[in-house]
Short mmCIF file of C-alpha atoms and ligand atoms in Angstrom, two decimals:
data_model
loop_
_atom_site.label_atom_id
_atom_site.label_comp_id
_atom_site.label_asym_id
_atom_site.label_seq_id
_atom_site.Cartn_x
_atom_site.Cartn_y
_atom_site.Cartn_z
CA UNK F 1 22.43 27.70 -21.45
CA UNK F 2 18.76 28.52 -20.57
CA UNK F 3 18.09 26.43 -17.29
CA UNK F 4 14.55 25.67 -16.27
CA UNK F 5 13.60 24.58 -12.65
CA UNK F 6 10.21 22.22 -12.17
CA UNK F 7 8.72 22.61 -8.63
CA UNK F 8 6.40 19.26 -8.34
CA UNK F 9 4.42 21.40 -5.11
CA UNK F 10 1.16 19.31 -5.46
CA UNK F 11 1.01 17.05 -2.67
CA UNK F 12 -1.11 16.64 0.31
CA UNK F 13 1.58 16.66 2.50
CA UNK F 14 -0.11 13.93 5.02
CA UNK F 15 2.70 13.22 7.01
CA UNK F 16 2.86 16.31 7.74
CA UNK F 17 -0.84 16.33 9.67
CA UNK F 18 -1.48 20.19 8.63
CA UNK F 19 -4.84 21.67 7.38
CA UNK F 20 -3.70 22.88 3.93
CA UNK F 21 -1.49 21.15 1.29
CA UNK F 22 2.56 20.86 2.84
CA UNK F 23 3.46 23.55 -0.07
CA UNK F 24 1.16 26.62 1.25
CA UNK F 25 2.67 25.55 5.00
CA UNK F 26 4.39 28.65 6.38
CA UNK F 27 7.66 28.38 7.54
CA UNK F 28 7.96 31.77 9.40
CA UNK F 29 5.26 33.52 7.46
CA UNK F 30 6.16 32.36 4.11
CA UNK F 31 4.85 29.51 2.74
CA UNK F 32 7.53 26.21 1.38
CA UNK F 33 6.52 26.83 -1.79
CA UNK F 34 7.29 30.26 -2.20
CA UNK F 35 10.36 29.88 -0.26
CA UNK F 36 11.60 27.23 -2.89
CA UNK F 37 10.78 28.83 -5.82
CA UNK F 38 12.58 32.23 -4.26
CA UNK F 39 15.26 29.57 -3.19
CA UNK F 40 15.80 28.57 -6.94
CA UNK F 41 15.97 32.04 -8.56
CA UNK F 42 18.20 33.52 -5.97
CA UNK F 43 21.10 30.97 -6.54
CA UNK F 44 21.30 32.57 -9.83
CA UNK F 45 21.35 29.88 -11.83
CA UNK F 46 17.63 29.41 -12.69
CA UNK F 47 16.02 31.05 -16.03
CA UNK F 48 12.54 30.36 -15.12
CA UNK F 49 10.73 28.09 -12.60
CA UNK F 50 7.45 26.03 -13.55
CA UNK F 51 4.90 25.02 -10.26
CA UNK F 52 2.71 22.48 -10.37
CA UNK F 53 0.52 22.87 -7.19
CA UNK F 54 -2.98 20.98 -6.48
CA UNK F 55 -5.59 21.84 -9.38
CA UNK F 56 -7.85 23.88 -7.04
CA UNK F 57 -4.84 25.95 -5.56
CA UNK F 58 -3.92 27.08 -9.40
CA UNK F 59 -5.28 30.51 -9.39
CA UNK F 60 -4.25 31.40 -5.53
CA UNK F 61 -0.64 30.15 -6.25
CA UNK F 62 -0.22 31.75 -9.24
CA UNK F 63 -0.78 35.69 -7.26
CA UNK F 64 1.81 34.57 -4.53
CA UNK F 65 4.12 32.80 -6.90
CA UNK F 66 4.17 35.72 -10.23
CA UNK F 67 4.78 37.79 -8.06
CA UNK F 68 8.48 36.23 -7.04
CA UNK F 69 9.26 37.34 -11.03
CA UNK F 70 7.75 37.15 -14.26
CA UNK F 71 9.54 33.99 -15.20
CA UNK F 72 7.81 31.94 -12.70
CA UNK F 73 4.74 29.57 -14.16
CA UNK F 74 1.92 27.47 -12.41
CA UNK F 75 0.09 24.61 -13.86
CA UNK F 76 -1.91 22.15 -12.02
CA UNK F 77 -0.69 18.90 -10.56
CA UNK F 78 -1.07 15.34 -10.32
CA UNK F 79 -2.29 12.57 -8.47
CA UNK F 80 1.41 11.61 -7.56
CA UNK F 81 4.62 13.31 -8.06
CA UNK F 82 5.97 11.40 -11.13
CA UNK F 83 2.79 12.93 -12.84
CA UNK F 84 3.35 16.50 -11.38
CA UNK F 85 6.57 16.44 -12.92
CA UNK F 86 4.96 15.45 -16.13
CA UNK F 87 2.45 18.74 -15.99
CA UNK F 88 5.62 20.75 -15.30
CA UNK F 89 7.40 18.88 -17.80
CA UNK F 90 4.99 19.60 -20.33
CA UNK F 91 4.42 23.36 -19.93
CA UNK F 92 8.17 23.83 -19.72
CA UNK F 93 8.34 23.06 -23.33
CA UNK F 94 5.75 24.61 -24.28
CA UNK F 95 6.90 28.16 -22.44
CA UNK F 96 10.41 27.75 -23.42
CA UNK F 97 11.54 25.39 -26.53
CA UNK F 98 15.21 26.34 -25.99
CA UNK F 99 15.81 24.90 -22.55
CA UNK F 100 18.92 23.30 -22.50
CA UNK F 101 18.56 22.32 -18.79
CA UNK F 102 15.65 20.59 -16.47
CA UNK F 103 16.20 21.10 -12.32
CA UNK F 104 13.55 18.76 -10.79
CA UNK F 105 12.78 20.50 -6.91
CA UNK F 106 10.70 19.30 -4.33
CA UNK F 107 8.69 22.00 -3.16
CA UNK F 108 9.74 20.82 0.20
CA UNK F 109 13.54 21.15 0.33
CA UNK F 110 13.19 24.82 1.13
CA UNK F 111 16.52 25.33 2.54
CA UNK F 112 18.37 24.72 0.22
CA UNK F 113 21.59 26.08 -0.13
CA UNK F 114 22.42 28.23 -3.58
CA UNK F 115 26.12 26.34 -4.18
CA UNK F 116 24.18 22.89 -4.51
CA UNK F 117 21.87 24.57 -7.22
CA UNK F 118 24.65 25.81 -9.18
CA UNK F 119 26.95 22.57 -8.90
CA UNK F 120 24.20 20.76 -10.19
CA UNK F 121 23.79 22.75 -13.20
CA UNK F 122 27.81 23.57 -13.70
CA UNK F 123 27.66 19.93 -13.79
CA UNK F 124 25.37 19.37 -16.18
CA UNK F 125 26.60 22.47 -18.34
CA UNK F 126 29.82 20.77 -18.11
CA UNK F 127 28.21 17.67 -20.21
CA UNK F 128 26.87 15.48 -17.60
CA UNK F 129 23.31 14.27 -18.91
CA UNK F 130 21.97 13.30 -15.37
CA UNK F 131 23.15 14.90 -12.43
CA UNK F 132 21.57 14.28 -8.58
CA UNK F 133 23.43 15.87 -5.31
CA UNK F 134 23.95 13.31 -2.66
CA UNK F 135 24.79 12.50 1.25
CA UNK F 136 26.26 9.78 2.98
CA UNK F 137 24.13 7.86 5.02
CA UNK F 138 24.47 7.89 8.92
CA UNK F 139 22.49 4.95 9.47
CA UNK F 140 22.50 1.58 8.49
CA UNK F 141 19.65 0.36 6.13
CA UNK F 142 18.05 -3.13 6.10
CA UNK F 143 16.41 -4.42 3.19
CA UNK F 144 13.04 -6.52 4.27
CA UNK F 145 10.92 -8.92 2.75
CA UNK F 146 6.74 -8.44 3.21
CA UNK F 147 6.87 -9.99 6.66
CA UNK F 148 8.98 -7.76 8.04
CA UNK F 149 12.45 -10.08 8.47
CA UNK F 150 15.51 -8.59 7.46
CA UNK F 151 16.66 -10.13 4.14
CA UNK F 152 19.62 -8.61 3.39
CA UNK F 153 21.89 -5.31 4.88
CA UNK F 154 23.54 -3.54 2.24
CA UNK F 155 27.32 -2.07 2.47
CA UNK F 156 26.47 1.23 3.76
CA UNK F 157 29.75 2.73 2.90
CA UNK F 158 28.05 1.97 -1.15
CA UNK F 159 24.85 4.17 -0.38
CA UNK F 160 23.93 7.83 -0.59
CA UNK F 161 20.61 9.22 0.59
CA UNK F 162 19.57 11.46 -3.05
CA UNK F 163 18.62 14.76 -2.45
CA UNK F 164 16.90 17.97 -5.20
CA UNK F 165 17.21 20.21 -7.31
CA UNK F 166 17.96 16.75 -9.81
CA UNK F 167 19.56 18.31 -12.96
CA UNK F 168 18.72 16.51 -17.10
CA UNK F 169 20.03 17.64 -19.97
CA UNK F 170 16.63 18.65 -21.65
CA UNK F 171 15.91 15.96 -24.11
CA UNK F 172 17.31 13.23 -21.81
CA UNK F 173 14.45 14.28 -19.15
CA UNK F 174 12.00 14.89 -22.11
CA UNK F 175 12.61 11.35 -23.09
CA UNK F 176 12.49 9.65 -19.32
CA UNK F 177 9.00 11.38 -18.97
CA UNK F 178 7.65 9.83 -22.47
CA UNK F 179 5.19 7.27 -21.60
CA UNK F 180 4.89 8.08 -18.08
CA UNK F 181 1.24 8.49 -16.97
CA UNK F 182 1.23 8.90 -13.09
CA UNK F 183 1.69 5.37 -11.11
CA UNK F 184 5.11 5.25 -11.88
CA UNK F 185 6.68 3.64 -8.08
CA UNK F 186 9.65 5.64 -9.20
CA UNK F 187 10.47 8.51 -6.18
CA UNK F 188 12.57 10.73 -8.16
CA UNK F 189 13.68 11.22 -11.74
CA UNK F 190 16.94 10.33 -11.74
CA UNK F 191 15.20 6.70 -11.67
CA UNK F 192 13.55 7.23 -15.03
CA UNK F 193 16.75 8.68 -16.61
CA UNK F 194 18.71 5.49 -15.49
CA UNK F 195 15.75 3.14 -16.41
CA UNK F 196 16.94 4.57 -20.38
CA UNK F 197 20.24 3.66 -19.25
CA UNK F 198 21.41 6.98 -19.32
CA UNK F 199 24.19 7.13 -15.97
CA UNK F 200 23.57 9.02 -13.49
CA UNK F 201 26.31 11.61 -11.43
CA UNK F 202 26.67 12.61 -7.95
CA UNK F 203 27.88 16.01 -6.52
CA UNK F 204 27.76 16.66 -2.88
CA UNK F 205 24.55 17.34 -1.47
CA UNK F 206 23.76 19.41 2.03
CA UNK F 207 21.88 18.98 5.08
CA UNK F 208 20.32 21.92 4.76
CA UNK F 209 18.33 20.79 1.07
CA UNK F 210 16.70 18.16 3.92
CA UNK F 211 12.96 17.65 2.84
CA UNK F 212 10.25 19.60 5.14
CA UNK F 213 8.03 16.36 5.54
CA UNK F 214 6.93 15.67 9.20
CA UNK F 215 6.20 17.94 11.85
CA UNK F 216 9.73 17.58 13.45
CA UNK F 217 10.87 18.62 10.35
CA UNK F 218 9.21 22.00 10.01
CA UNK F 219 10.45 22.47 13.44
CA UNK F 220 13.43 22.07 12.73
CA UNK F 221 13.46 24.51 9.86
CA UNK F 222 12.16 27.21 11.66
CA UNK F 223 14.60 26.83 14.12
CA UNK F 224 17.28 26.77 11.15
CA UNK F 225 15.71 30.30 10.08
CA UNK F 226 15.85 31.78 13.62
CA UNK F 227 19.92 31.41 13.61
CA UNK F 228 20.17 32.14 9.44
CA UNK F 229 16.90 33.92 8.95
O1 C5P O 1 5.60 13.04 -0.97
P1 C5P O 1 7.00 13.54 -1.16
O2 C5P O 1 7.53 14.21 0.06
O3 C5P O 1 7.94 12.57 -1.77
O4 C5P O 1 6.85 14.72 -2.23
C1 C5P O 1 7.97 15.34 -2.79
C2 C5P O 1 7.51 16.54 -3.59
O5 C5P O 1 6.59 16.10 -4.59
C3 C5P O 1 6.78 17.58 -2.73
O6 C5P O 1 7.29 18.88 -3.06
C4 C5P O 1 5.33 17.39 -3.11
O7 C5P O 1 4.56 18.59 -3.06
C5 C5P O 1 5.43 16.92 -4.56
N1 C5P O 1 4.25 16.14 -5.00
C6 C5P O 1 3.52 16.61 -6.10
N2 C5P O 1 2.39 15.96 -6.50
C7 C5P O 1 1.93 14.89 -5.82
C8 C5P O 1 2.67 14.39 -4.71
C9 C5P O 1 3.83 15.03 -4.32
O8 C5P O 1 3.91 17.62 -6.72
N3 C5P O 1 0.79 14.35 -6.22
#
């Protein structure tokens, strides 16, 4: 089964207070992106990998991120992730008509370990149409209205923080993406896929595939590298 990955790497990265785009960030001299993508190919699993990165970062990516293998792409991204994913989305196809499989990957989960890649696609080769890897939660979380107040606290032992890589049979994430235009509030894909009420899986997720988004995070990261480099 030929098993694309789709990097959505085109965000500002604000929380994350840094001079350049979170993806070209280095984490010990290499920046998230690259580690990612490098990330993706190594577990194995992955046929090719499509970027999207910010529009004027297209031609600078594209020398650091060939370079990790001929089967990597980079198209331009946009304005939020749902339509980065679309850009992605859209040159997969066209580069390869016979993907079977879609990983969605945040740019920013750049630690993540190779055995969650590859349950999430032996799940999906197995038949599963939508596939996400997941983690208990270790605190409790309190829904609120617009004021502020607490309106309701659901049963944490029910809830699972999601993690990437997100894995679609192809024409199930073709079809989620189909009238999508950018706006969407949706924060990951398995959203759209369930919106078609399509059901979503779950295989176990990692702390290491933790997102890179604020300082403290980065930190940590480069901590993680200096024990596992
Ligand atoms: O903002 P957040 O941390 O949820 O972003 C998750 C991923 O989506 C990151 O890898 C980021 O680069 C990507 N993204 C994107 N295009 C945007 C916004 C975010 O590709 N416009």
């Amino acid at each position: 089964m030929t098993v694309i990955a789709l990097v959505p790497a085109a965000g500002a990265g604000t929380r994350l207070a840094a001079a350049q785009p979170k993806a070209f960030v280095e984490l010990a001299g290499v920046p998230l992106v690259v580690r990612a993508v490098r990330g993706l190919l190594e577990s194995g699993v992955v046929d090719a990998v499509v970027v999207a990165v910010p529009a004027e970062a297209v031609s600078t990516s594209s020398a650091l991120l060939t370079g990790l293998g001929k089967s990597v792409a980079v198209v331009a991204g946009g304005a939020d992730r749902t339509a980065s994913v679309r850009c992605a989305l859209a040159e997969a196809v066209r580069l390869h008509g016979d993907a079977e499989v879609f990983l969605v990957h945040d740019a920013a989960r750049v630690l993540v370990p190779s055995e969650v890649v590859r349950s999430v696609v032996d799940a999906v080769r197995g038949g599963r149409a939508a596939v996400v890897p997941v983690l208990p939660l270790a605190d409790t979380v309190k829904e609120l209205d617009a004021d502020g107040r607490v309106v309701a606290t659901p049963d944490r032992a029910t809830l699972r923080a999601v993690q990437t890589p997100q894995g679609f049979a192809a024409d199930v994430l073709v079809r989620a993406y189909e009238g999508v235009d950018g706006g969407s509030p949706v924060t990951d894909d398995a959203g759209l896929v369930e919106a078609l009420g399509v059901t979503v899986h779950t295989v176990a997720g990692h702390q290491l595939a933790f997102k890179v988004t604020t300082a403290l995070d980065l930190a940590m990261a480069e901590l993680l590298l200096e024990e596992r480099p």
